[in-house]
PDB file of C-alpha atoms in Angstrom:
ATOM      1  CA  MET A   1      33.174 -55.887   9.579  1.00 89.00           C
ATOM      2  CA  TYR A   2      32.826 -51.824   7.919  1.00 96.00           C
ATOM      3  CA  ALA A   3      30.509 -49.012   9.328  1.00 98.00           C
ATOM      4  CA  TYR A   4      29.425 -45.938   7.295  1.00 98.00           C
ATOM      5  CA  VAL A   5      28.634 -42.894   9.072  1.00 98.00           C
ATOM      6  CA  ILE A   6      26.616 -40.231   8.394  1.00 98.00           C
ATOM      7  CA  ASN A   7      27.999 -36.399   9.398  1.00 97.00           C
ATOM      8  CA  LEU A   8      27.009 -33.371   8.546  1.00 95.00           C
ATOM      9  CA  ALA A   9      29.742 -31.073   7.481  1.00 95.00           C
ATOM     10  CA  ARG A  10      28.598 -28.544   9.926  1.00 91.00           C
ATOM     11  CA  SER A  11      28.860 -30.712  12.953  1.00 92.00           C
ATOM     12  CA  PRO A  12      32.551 -31.294  13.833  1.00 94.00           C
ATOM     13  CA  GLU A  13      31.574 -31.745  17.820  1.00 94.00           C
ATOM     14  CA  ARG A  14      29.182 -34.768  16.706  1.00 94.00           C
ATOM     15  CA  ARG A  15      32.434 -35.597  14.054  1.00 96.00           C
ATOM     16  CA  VAL A  16      34.769 -36.047  17.230  1.00 97.00           C
ATOM     17  CA  HIS A  17      32.528 -37.696  19.201  1.00 96.00           C
ATOM     18  CA  ILE A  18      31.711 -40.766  16.580  1.00 97.00           C
ATOM     19  CA  THR A  19      35.443 -41.183  15.932  1.00 97.00           C
ATOM     20  CA  ALA A  20      36.318 -41.669  19.671  1.00 96.00           C
ATOM     21  CA  GLU A  21      33.395 -43.989  19.806  1.00 96.00           C
ATOM     22  CA  LEU A  22      34.430 -46.197  17.253  1.00 96.00           C
ATOM     23  CA  GLY A  23      38.107 -46.307  17.946  1.00 94.00           C
ATOM     24  CA  LYS A  24      36.559 -47.675  21.176  1.00 93.00           C
ATOM     25  CA  ALA A  25      34.792 -50.199  19.221  1.00 94.00           C
ATOM     26  CA  LYS A  26      37.542 -50.895  17.108  1.00 89.00           C
ATOM     27  CA  VAL A  27      35.382 -50.934  13.817  1.00 93.00           C
ATOM     28  CA  ASP A  28      36.699 -49.920  10.662  1.00 96.00           C
ATOM     29  CA  TYR A  29      34.881 -46.864   9.004  1.00 97.00           C
ATOM     30  CA  GLU A  30      34.280 -44.393   6.788  1.00 98.00           C
ATOM     31  CA  ILE A  31      32.641 -40.525   7.365  1.00 98.00           C
ATOM     32  CA  VAL A  32      30.014 -39.800   4.614  1.00 98.00           C
ATOM     33  CA  THR A  33      29.549 -36.378   4.534  1.00 98.00           C
ATOM     34  CA  GLY A  34      25.752 -36.071   4.942  1.00 97.00           C
ATOM     35  CA  VAL A  35      22.988 -33.996   2.863  1.00 96.00           C
ATOM     36  CA  ASP A  36      22.383 -30.869   4.740  1.00 93.00           C
ATOM     37  CA  GLY A  37      18.539 -30.428   4.363  1.00 92.00           C
ATOM     38  CA  ARG A  38      19.161 -26.404   4.440  1.00 90.00           C
ATOM     39  CA  ASP A  39      20.596 -26.770   1.228  1.00 93.00           C
ATOM     40  CA  LEU A  40      17.849 -28.868  -0.805  1.00 94.00           C
ATOM     41  CA  ASP A  41      15.393 -27.319  -3.325  1.00 94.00           C
ATOM     42  CA  LEU A  42      12.224 -28.255  -1.466  1.00 92.00           C
ATOM     43  CA  HIS A  43      10.147 -28.076  -4.629  1.00 93.00           C
ATOM     44  CA  ASP A  44      12.235 -30.587  -6.909  1.00 96.00           C
ATOM     45  CA  ARG A  45       9.364 -33.195  -7.095  1.00 95.00           C
ATOM     46  CA  ALA A  46      12.086 -35.646  -8.546  1.00 95.00           C
ATOM     47  CA  THR A  47      13.743 -35.600  -4.968  1.00 96.00           C
ATOM     48  CA  ILE A  48      10.874 -34.767  -2.712  1.00 96.00           C
ATOM     49  CA  ASP A  49       7.458 -36.008  -2.374  1.00 96.00           C
ATOM     50  CA  PRO A  50       4.721 -32.796  -1.901  1.00 95.00           C
ATOM     51  CA  SER A  51       3.852 -35.753   0.562  1.00 95.00           C
ATOM     52  CA  LEU A  52       6.824 -35.523   2.990  1.00 94.00           C
ATOM     53  CA  PHE A  53       5.511 -32.037   3.566  1.00 92.00           C
ATOM     54  CA  THR A  54       2.411 -33.594   5.591  1.00 91.00           C
ATOM     55  CA  ARG A  55       3.910 -36.193   7.380  1.00 87.00           C
ATOM     56  CA  SER A  56       6.607 -34.293   8.868  1.00 84.00           C
ATOM     57  CA  SER A  57       7.147 -31.138  11.037  1.00 82.00           C
ATOM     58  CA  TRP A  58      10.874 -30.393   9.640  1.00 85.00           C
ATOM     59  CA  PRO A  59      10.781 -31.494   5.934  1.00 90.00           C
ATOM     60  CA  ALA A  60      13.959 -30.173   5.212  1.00 92.00           C
ATOM     61  CA  GLY A  61      15.877 -31.677   7.624  1.00 91.00           C
ATOM     62  CA  MET A  62      13.759 -35.101   7.141  1.00 93.00           C
ATOM     63  CA  ALA A  63      14.509 -35.156   3.172  1.00 95.00           C
ATOM     64  CA  GLY A  64      18.285 -34.147   3.673  1.00 95.00           C
ATOM     65  CA  CYS A  65      18.490 -37.495   6.523  1.00 95.00           C
ATOM     66  CA  ALA A  66      16.934 -39.565   4.120  1.00 97.00           C
ATOM     67  CA  LEU A  67      19.179 -38.683   1.182  1.00 98.00           C
ATOM     68  CA  SER A  68      22.485 -39.104   3.457  1.00 98.00           C
ATOM     69  CA  HIS A  69      20.995 -42.948   3.995  1.00 98.00           C
ATOM     70  CA  LEU A  70      20.797 -42.775   0.120  1.00 98.00           C
ATOM     71  CA  ARG A  71      24.492 -42.092  -0.210  1.00 98.00           C
ATOM     72  CA  VAL A  72      25.071 -44.724   2.013  1.00 98.00           C
ATOM     73  CA  TYR A  73      23.581 -47.563   0.362  1.00 98.00           C
ATOM     74  CA  GLN A  74      25.317 -46.335  -3.078  1.00 98.00           C
ATOM     75  CA  LYS A  75      28.428 -46.586  -1.443  1.00 98.00           C
ATOM     76  CA  ILE A  76      27.441 -50.072  -0.012  1.00 98.00           C
ATOM     77  CA  ILE A  77      26.607 -51.300  -3.940  1.00 98.00           C
ATOM     78  CA  ALA A  78      29.715 -49.587  -5.311  1.00 98.00           C
ATOM     79  CA  ALA A  79      31.932 -51.165  -2.715  1.00 98.00           C
ATOM     80  CA  GLY A  80      30.749 -54.802  -3.238  1.00 97.00           C
ATOM     81  CA  LEU A  81      30.128 -55.240   0.003  1.00 97.00           C
ATOM     82  CA  ASP A  82      27.816 -58.195   1.634  1.00 97.00           C
ATOM     83  CA  ALA A  83      26.628 -56.015   4.510  1.00 98.00           C
ATOM     84  CA  ALA A  84      27.701 -53.069   6.675  1.00 98.00           C
ATOM     85  CA  LEU A  85      26.981 -51.064   9.471  1.00 98.00           C
ATOM     86  CA  VAL A  86      24.929 -47.528   9.032  1.00 98.00           C
ATOM     87  CA  LEU A  87      25.461 -45.329  11.954  1.00 98.00           C
ATOM     88  CA  GLU A  88      24.539 -41.485  13.142  1.00 97.00           C
ATOM     89  CA  ASP A  89      27.023 -39.701  14.600  1.00 96.00           C
ATOM     90  CA  ASP A  90      25.150 -39.173  17.633  1.00 94.00           C
ATOM     91  CA  VAL A  91      25.338 -42.653  18.713  1.00 95.00           C
ATOM     92  CA  THR A  92      27.305 -44.300  21.898  1.00 95.00           C
ATOM     93  CA  LEU A  93      28.637 -47.765  21.202  1.00 97.00           C
ATOM     94  CA  PRO A  94      29.129 -50.989  22.567  1.00 96.00           C
ATOM     95  CA  SER A  95      32.946 -51.984  22.655  1.00 95.00           C
ATOM     96  CA  ASP A  96      32.251 -55.465  20.847  1.00 96.00           C
ATOM     97  CA  LEU A  97      30.216 -54.063  18.097  1.00 96.00           C
ATOM     98  CA  GLY A  98      32.632 -55.708  15.631  1.00 94.00           C
ATOM     99  CA  GLY A  99      31.936 -59.064  16.967  1.00 95.00           C
ATOM    100  CA  LEU A 100      28.639 -58.586  17.503  1.00 96.00           C
ATOM    101  CA  ALA A 101      27.790 -57.357  13.722  1.00 96.00           C
ATOM    102  CA  SER A 102      30.257 -60.282  12.451  1.00 95.00           C
ATOM    103  CA  ALA A 103      27.844 -62.846  14.445  1.00 96.00           C
ATOM    104  CA  LEU A 104      25.027 -61.429  12.707  1.00 97.00           C
ATOM    105  CA  VAL A 105      26.269 -61.315   9.296  1.00 96.00           C
ATOM    106  CA  ASP A 106      26.100 -64.968   9.790  1.00 94.00           C
ATOM    107  CA  HIS A 107      22.122 -65.186  10.290  1.00 96.00           C
ATOM    108  CA  LEU A 108      21.285 -62.746   7.169  1.00 96.00           C
ATOM    109  CA  ALA A 109      20.016 -63.748   3.991  1.00 91.00           C
ATOM    110  CA  GLY A 110      18.455 -61.580   0.930  1.00 94.00           C
ATOM    111  CA  PRO A 111      17.231 -58.182   1.207  1.00 97.00           C
ATOM    112  CA  GLU A 112      16.751 -57.512   5.372  1.00 97.00           C
ATOM    113  CA  LEU A 113      18.214 -55.194   7.769  1.00 97.00           C
ATOM    114  CA  VAL A 114      18.757 -55.610  11.778  1.00 98.00           C
ATOM    115  CA  LEU A 115      18.403 -52.450  13.990  1.00 98.00           C
ATOM    116  CA  LEU A 116      20.963 -51.982  16.619  1.00 97.00           C
ATOM    117  CA  ASN A 117      19.322 -48.723  17.868  1.00 96.00           C
ATOM    118  CA  TYR A 118      15.013 -48.130  17.406  1.00 94.00           C
ATOM    119  CA  ASP A 119      12.526 -46.496  19.584  1.00 89.00           C
ATOM    120  CA  SER A 120       8.897 -46.100  19.987  1.00 89.00           C
ATOM    121  CA  LYS A 121       6.425 -44.197  22.451  1.00 88.00           C
ATOM    122  CA  ASP A 122       5.296 -47.723  23.928  1.00 90.00           C
ATOM    123  CA  THR A 123       7.490 -50.712  25.314  1.00 93.00           C
ATOM    124  CA  CYS A 124       9.105 -52.314  21.896  1.00 91.00           C
ATOM    125  CA  LYS A 125       7.651 -55.941  21.893  1.00 95.00           C
ATOM    126  CA  MET A 126       9.565 -58.406  20.218  1.00 96.00           C
ATOM    127  CA  SER A 127       8.772 -62.061  19.511  1.00 96.00           C
ATOM    128  CA  ARG A 128      10.292 -65.388  21.373  1.00 95.00           C
ATOM    129  CA  GLU A 129       9.335 -66.904  17.905  1.00 94.00           C
ATOM    130  CA  GLY A 130      12.529 -67.613  15.568  1.00 93.00           C
ATOM    131  CA  ALA A 131      14.808 -65.429  17.983  1.00 96.00           C
ATOM    132  CA  VAL A 132      18.510 -66.106  18.017  1.00 97.00           C
ATOM    133  CA  ASP A 133      20.642 -66.255  20.058  1.00 97.00           C
ATOM    134  CA  LEU A 134      23.883 -63.843  20.233  1.00 97.00           C
ATOM    135  CA  PRO A 135      27.171 -63.075  21.996  1.00 93.00           C
ATOM    136  CA  SER A 136      26.668 -61.337  25.076  1.00 93.00           C
ATOM    137  CA  SER A 137      23.297 -62.662  25.974  1.00 94.00           C
ATOM    138  CA  ARG A 138      22.027 -61.034  23.243  1.00 96.00           C
ATOM    139  CA  LEU A 139      18.946 -62.197  20.594  1.00 97.00           C
ATOM    140  CA  LEU A 140      18.135 -61.279  16.883  1.00 98.00           C
ATOM    141  CA  ALA A 141      14.461 -60.833  16.676  1.00 97.00           C
ATOM    142  CA  LEU A 142      11.425 -60.117  15.001  1.00 97.00           C
ATOM    143  CA  PRO A 143       9.169 -57.355  16.293  1.00 96.00           C
ATOM    144  CA  ILE A 144       5.454 -57.931  16.774  1.00 96.00           C
ATOM    145  CA  ASP A 145       4.605 -54.871  14.909  1.00 95.00           C
ATOM    146  CA  VAL A 146       7.640 -53.030  12.806  1.00 94.00           C
ATOM    147  CA  ARG A 147       5.413 -49.837  12.717  1.00 93.00           C
ATOM    148  CA  GLN A 148       6.051 -49.540  16.312  1.00 92.00           C
ATOM    149  CA  LEU A 149       9.650 -49.015  15.911  1.00 93.00           C
ATOM    150  CA  GLY A 150      11.778 -45.821  14.512  1.00 92.00           C
ATOM    151  CA  SER A 151      15.075 -44.795  14.387  1.00 94.00           C
ATOM    152  CA  SER A 152      17.674 -45.032  11.735  1.00 96.00           C
ATOM    153  CA  ALA A 153      20.683 -44.156  14.422  1.00 96.00           C
ATOM    154  CA  ALA A 154      22.099 -47.579  13.917  1.00 98.00           C
ATOM    155  CA  TYR A 155      21.676 -50.593  11.736  1.00 98.00           C
ATOM    156  CA  LEU A 156      23.074 -53.181   9.762  1.00 98.00           C
ATOM    157  CA  ILE A 157      21.893 -53.927   5.859  1.00 98.00           C
ATOM    158  CA  THR A 158      22.344 -56.323   3.373  1.00 98.00           C
ATOM    159  CA  ARG A 159      23.623 -55.336   0.251  1.00 98.00           C
ATOM    160  CA  ALA A 160      20.790 -56.695  -1.194  1.00 98.00           C
ATOM    161  CA  ALA A 161      18.500 -54.343   0.865  1.00 98.00           C
ATOM    162  CA  ALA A 162      20.783 -51.714  -0.205  1.00 98.00           C
ATOM    163  CA  LYS A 163      20.022 -52.078  -3.963  1.00 98.00           C
ATOM    164  CA  ARG A 164      16.379 -52.169  -3.250  1.00 98.00           C
ATOM    165  CA  MET A 165      16.284 -48.968  -1.013  1.00 98.00           C
ATOM    166  CA  CYS A 166      18.226 -47.053  -3.621  1.00 98.00           C
ATOM    167  CA  GLU A 167      15.151 -48.059  -5.751  1.00 97.00           C
ATOM    168  CA  SER A 168      12.442 -46.917  -3.199  1.00 97.00           C
ATOM    169  CA  VAL A 169      13.702 -43.697  -1.650  1.00 97.00           C
ATOM    170  CA  LEU A 170      13.634 -41.475  -4.031  1.00 97.00           C
ATOM    171  CA  PRO A 171      11.247 -39.094  -4.273  1.00 97.00           C
ATOM    172  CA  VAL A 172      11.303 -38.890  -0.582  1.00 97.00           C
ATOM    173  CA  ARG A 173       8.326 -39.279   0.951  1.00 96.00           C
ATOM    174  CA  VAL A 174       8.493 -40.757   4.453  1.00 96.00           C
ATOM    175  CA  SER A 175      11.905 -40.451   7.176  1.00 94.00           C
ATOM    176  CA  PRO A 176      14.597 -42.903   6.453  1.00 95.00           C
ATOM    177  CA  ASP A 177      13.319 -44.712   9.822  1.00 95.00           C
ATOM    178  CA  ASP A 178       9.879 -45.790   8.635  1.00 96.00           C
ATOM    179  CA  TRP A 179      10.583 -49.518   8.438  1.00 97.00           C
ATOM    180  CA  TRP A 180       7.211 -50.393   7.892  1.00 96.00           C
ATOM    181  CA  PHE A 181       6.760 -48.536   4.750  1.00 96.00           C
ATOM    182  CA  PHE A 182       9.976 -49.834   3.150  1.00 97.00           C
ATOM    183  CA  TYR A 183       9.022 -53.306   4.092  1.00 96.00           C
ATOM    184  CA  ARG A 184       5.429 -52.960   2.710  1.00 95.00           C
ATOM    185  CA  GLU A 185       7.072 -51.323  -0.588  1.00 95.00           C
ATOM    186  CA  GLY A 186       8.976 -54.530  -1.035  1.00 95.00           C
ATOM    187  CA  ALA A 187      12.612 -52.703  -0.019  1.00 97.00           C
ATOM    188  CA  LEU A 188      12.737 -54.881   2.861  1.00 97.00           C
ATOM    189  CA  ASP A 189      12.147 -58.392   2.834  1.00 97.00           C
ATOM    190  CA  ARG A 190      12.927 -58.897   6.734  1.00 97.00           C
ATOM    191  CA  VAL A 191      13.106 -56.596   9.635  1.00 97.00           C
ATOM    192  CA  ARG A 192      14.942 -57.473  12.943  1.00 97.00           C
ATOM    193  CA  CYS A 193      16.144 -56.101  16.044  1.00 97.00           C
ATOM    194  CA  VAL A 194      18.839 -57.193  18.510  1.00 97.00           C
ATOM    195  CA  VAL A 195      17.580 -57.037  21.893  1.00 96.00           C
ATOM    196  CA  PRO A 196      18.724 -55.648  24.300  1.00 95.00           C
ATOM    197  CA  LEU A 197      19.567 -52.721  22.707  1.00 94.00           C
ATOM    198  CA  PRO A 198      23.181 -52.412  21.794  1.00 96.00           C
ATOM    199  CA  VAL A 199      24.105 -48.722  20.287  1.00 96.00           C
ATOM    200  CA  THR A 200      22.103 -45.792  21.873  1.00 93.00           C
ATOM    201  CA  LYS A 201      21.866 -42.337  21.582  1.00 92.00           C
ATOM    202  CA  SER A 202      24.175 -39.961  23.045  1.00 88.00           C
ATOM    203  CA  PRO A 203      21.577 -37.187  25.168  1.00 80.00           C
ATOM    204  CA  LYS A 204      24.348 -34.545  24.726  1.00 82.00           C
ATOM    205  CA  PHE A 205      23.018 -33.720  20.983  1.00 81.00           C
ATOM    206  CA  GLU A 206      19.973 -32.206  20.008  1.00 73.00           C
ATOM    207  CA  SER A 207      18.291 -33.817  16.387  1.00 68.00           C
ATOM    208  CA  THR A 208      19.459 -32.056  13.290  1.00 62.00           C
ATOM    209  CA  ILE A 209      16.426 -32.767  11.544  1.00 60.00           C
ATOM    210  CA  GLY A 210      14.529 -30.911  14.788  1.00 54.00           C
ATOM    211  CA  LEU A 211      14.272 -29.789  18.195  1.00 45.00           C
ATOM    212  CA  TYR A 212      13.887 -33.522  19.628  1.00 40.00           C
ATOM    213  CA  GLY A 213      12.721 -33.240  23.397  1.00 39.00           C
ATOM    214  CA  LEU A 214      11.288 -29.468  22.780  1.00 36.00           C
ATOM    215  CA  GLY A 215       8.595 -30.538  21.296  1.00 41.00           C
ATOM    216  CA  GLN A 216       7.238 -28.521  18.341  1.00 45.00           C
ATOM    217  CA  GLY A 217       5.251 -25.210  18.192  1.00 49.00           C
ATOM    218  CA  VAL A 218       6.141 -21.800  19.481  1.00 51.00           C
ATOM    219  CA  LYS A 219       8.006 -22.934  22.651  1.00 50.00           C
ATOM    220  CA  ALA A 220      10.882 -25.125  20.187  1.00 50.00           C
ATOM    221  CA  ARG A 221      11.010 -22.005  17.952  1.00 53.00           C
ATOM    222  CA  LEU A 222      11.800 -19.402  20.940  1.00 52.00           C
ATOM    223  CA  LEU A 223      14.298 -22.117  22.234  1.00 53.00           C
ATOM    224  CA  GLU A 224      16.195 -23.009  19.214  1.00 56.00           C
ATOM    225  CA  PRO A 225      18.876 -20.561  19.505  1.00 56.00           C
ATOM    226  CA  LEU A 226      19.686 -21.175  22.987  1.00 51.00           C
ATOM    227  CA  VAL A 227      19.722 -25.163  22.507  1.00 52.00           C
ATOM    228  CA  ARG A 228      22.363 -24.339  19.271  1.00 56.00           C
ATOM    229  CA  HIS A 229      24.782 -21.829  20.727  1.00 55.00           C
ATOM    230  CA  LYS A 230      24.574 -24.704  24.010  1.00 61.00           C
ATOM    231  CA  VAL A 231      23.672 -22.019  27.169  1.00 56.00           C
ATOM    232  CA  PRO A 232      25.290 -24.222  30.047  1.00 62.00           C
ATOM    233  CA  VAL A 233      22.065 -24.680  32.426  1.00 57.00           C
ATOM    234  CA  LEU A 234      19.803 -24.997  29.595  1.00 50.00           C
ATOM    235  CA  HIS A 235      22.075 -27.595  27.633  1.00 52.00           C
ATOM    236  CA  GLN A 236      22.594 -29.612  30.930  1.00 63.00           C
ATOM    237  CA  ALA A 237      18.581 -29.584  31.650  1.00 60.00           C
ATOM    238  CA  ILE A 238      17.657 -30.277  28.031  1.00 54.00           C
ATOM    239  CA  SER A 239      20.241 -33.270  27.870  1.00 61.00           C
ATOM    240  CA  TYR A 240      19.060 -34.493  31.187  1.00 49.00           C
ATOM    241  CA  ARG A 241      15.192 -34.330  30.181  1.00 59.00           C
ATOM    242  CA  ARG A 242      16.780 -36.016  26.259  1.00 55.00           C
ATOM    243  CA  GLN A 243      18.048 -38.818  28.243  1.00 58.00           C
ATOM    244  CA  LEU A 244      14.845 -39.416  30.245  1.00 56.00           C
ATOM    245  CA  ILE A 245      12.984 -39.571  26.957  1.00 59.00           C
ATOM    246  CA  TYR A 246      15.462 -42.281  25.139  1.00 57.00           C
ATOM    247  CA  ARG A 247      15.076 -44.077  28.335  1.00 64.00           C
ATOM    248  CA  GLN A 248      11.257 -44.410  28.099  1.00 66.00           C
ATOM    249  CA  MET A 249      10.783 -44.790  24.435  1.00 67.00           C
ATOM    250  CA  THR A 250      13.890 -47.445  24.004  1.00 69.00           C
ATOM    251  CA  LYS A 251      12.491 -50.268  26.680  1.00 87.00           C
ATOM    252  CA  SER A 252      12.147 -53.473  25.091  1.00 87.00           C
ATOM    253  CA  GLU A 253      10.482 -57.097  25.738  1.00 94.00           C
ATOM    254  CA  ILE A 254      10.810 -60.431  24.499  1.00 95.00           C
ATOM    255  CA  VAL A 255       7.079 -61.823  24.002  1.00 95.00           C
ATOM    256  CA  ASP A 256       5.073 -64.791  22.931  1.00 95.00           C
ATOM    257  CA  THR A 257       1.850 -62.971  21.450  1.00 92.00           C
ATOM    258  CA  PRO A 258       1.074 -63.231  17.573  1.00 94.00           C
ATOM    259  CA  PHE A 259       2.624 -60.916  15.081  1.00 94.00           C
ATOM    260  CA  ILE A 260       0.661 -57.763  14.168  1.00 91.00           C
ATOM    261  CA  GLU A 261       1.785 -58.468  10.816  1.00 86.00           C
ATOM    262  CA  LYS A 262       4.804 -61.118  10.382  1.00 87.00           C
ATOM    263  CA  PRO A 263       7.789 -58.693   9.506  1.00 89.00           C
ATOM    264  CA  SER A 264       9.797 -61.213   7.269  1.00 93.00           C
ATOM    265  CA  ARG A 265       9.208 -62.984   3.776  1.00 91.00           C
ATOM    266  CA  LEU A 266      11.827 -64.748   4.528  1.00 86.00           C
ATOM    267  CA  GLN A 267      12.512 -68.297   5.910  1.00 68.00           C
TER     268      GLN A 267
END
């Protein structure tokens, strides 16, 4: 299984981190230089839809992230891969990632995507209906409500889905992890998740989109320079708080309740 790893040129520390993680997981990979939102023309309507400004507090970072994932989809298509892993550079990987990804490929069909990392304000509910057994006591399951799920940190995508995403991303209207939007638009025919969560985010790194864990407003703007320069005591405190947030947002459970809307057009 081949992985494409998104990394901004201005983030060498993250590149060192993810390279070590990939070595541990024994996965072949390519580092893809991400699109830096700070370099974008936010008034270019062919690239960024004005509606993004009403959906995100950090439209430049969000657009850059979406365009980075688009760059990966284009690479998957050009390489002729049936499926590939897409990873952001702040994740922690399981040692059996390669074997897990290979097992998942056997269950993929058509334009679909499997989330290896996901989060939600509430416990992520996955359906027992149609769940597939995976190695290491994991399951491949449909979410009860795909609108609940966020995160583009780690996922497996088919070439068919990558092709459709290339046709759907521009102009950027939503975050790259608005999977419900892409399902509703027809870019994805199925969205599933691996349970329990196999890939986690490292609390060492702040978001390159916005100060995740600090909130918004005046406090975030005042603390941003200190966070960027990793002032020791503050950095440790924020990393701990970020870890607590991640734990809360990545809880999941398998349930027998009906789908809000089944996130699959495939059998």
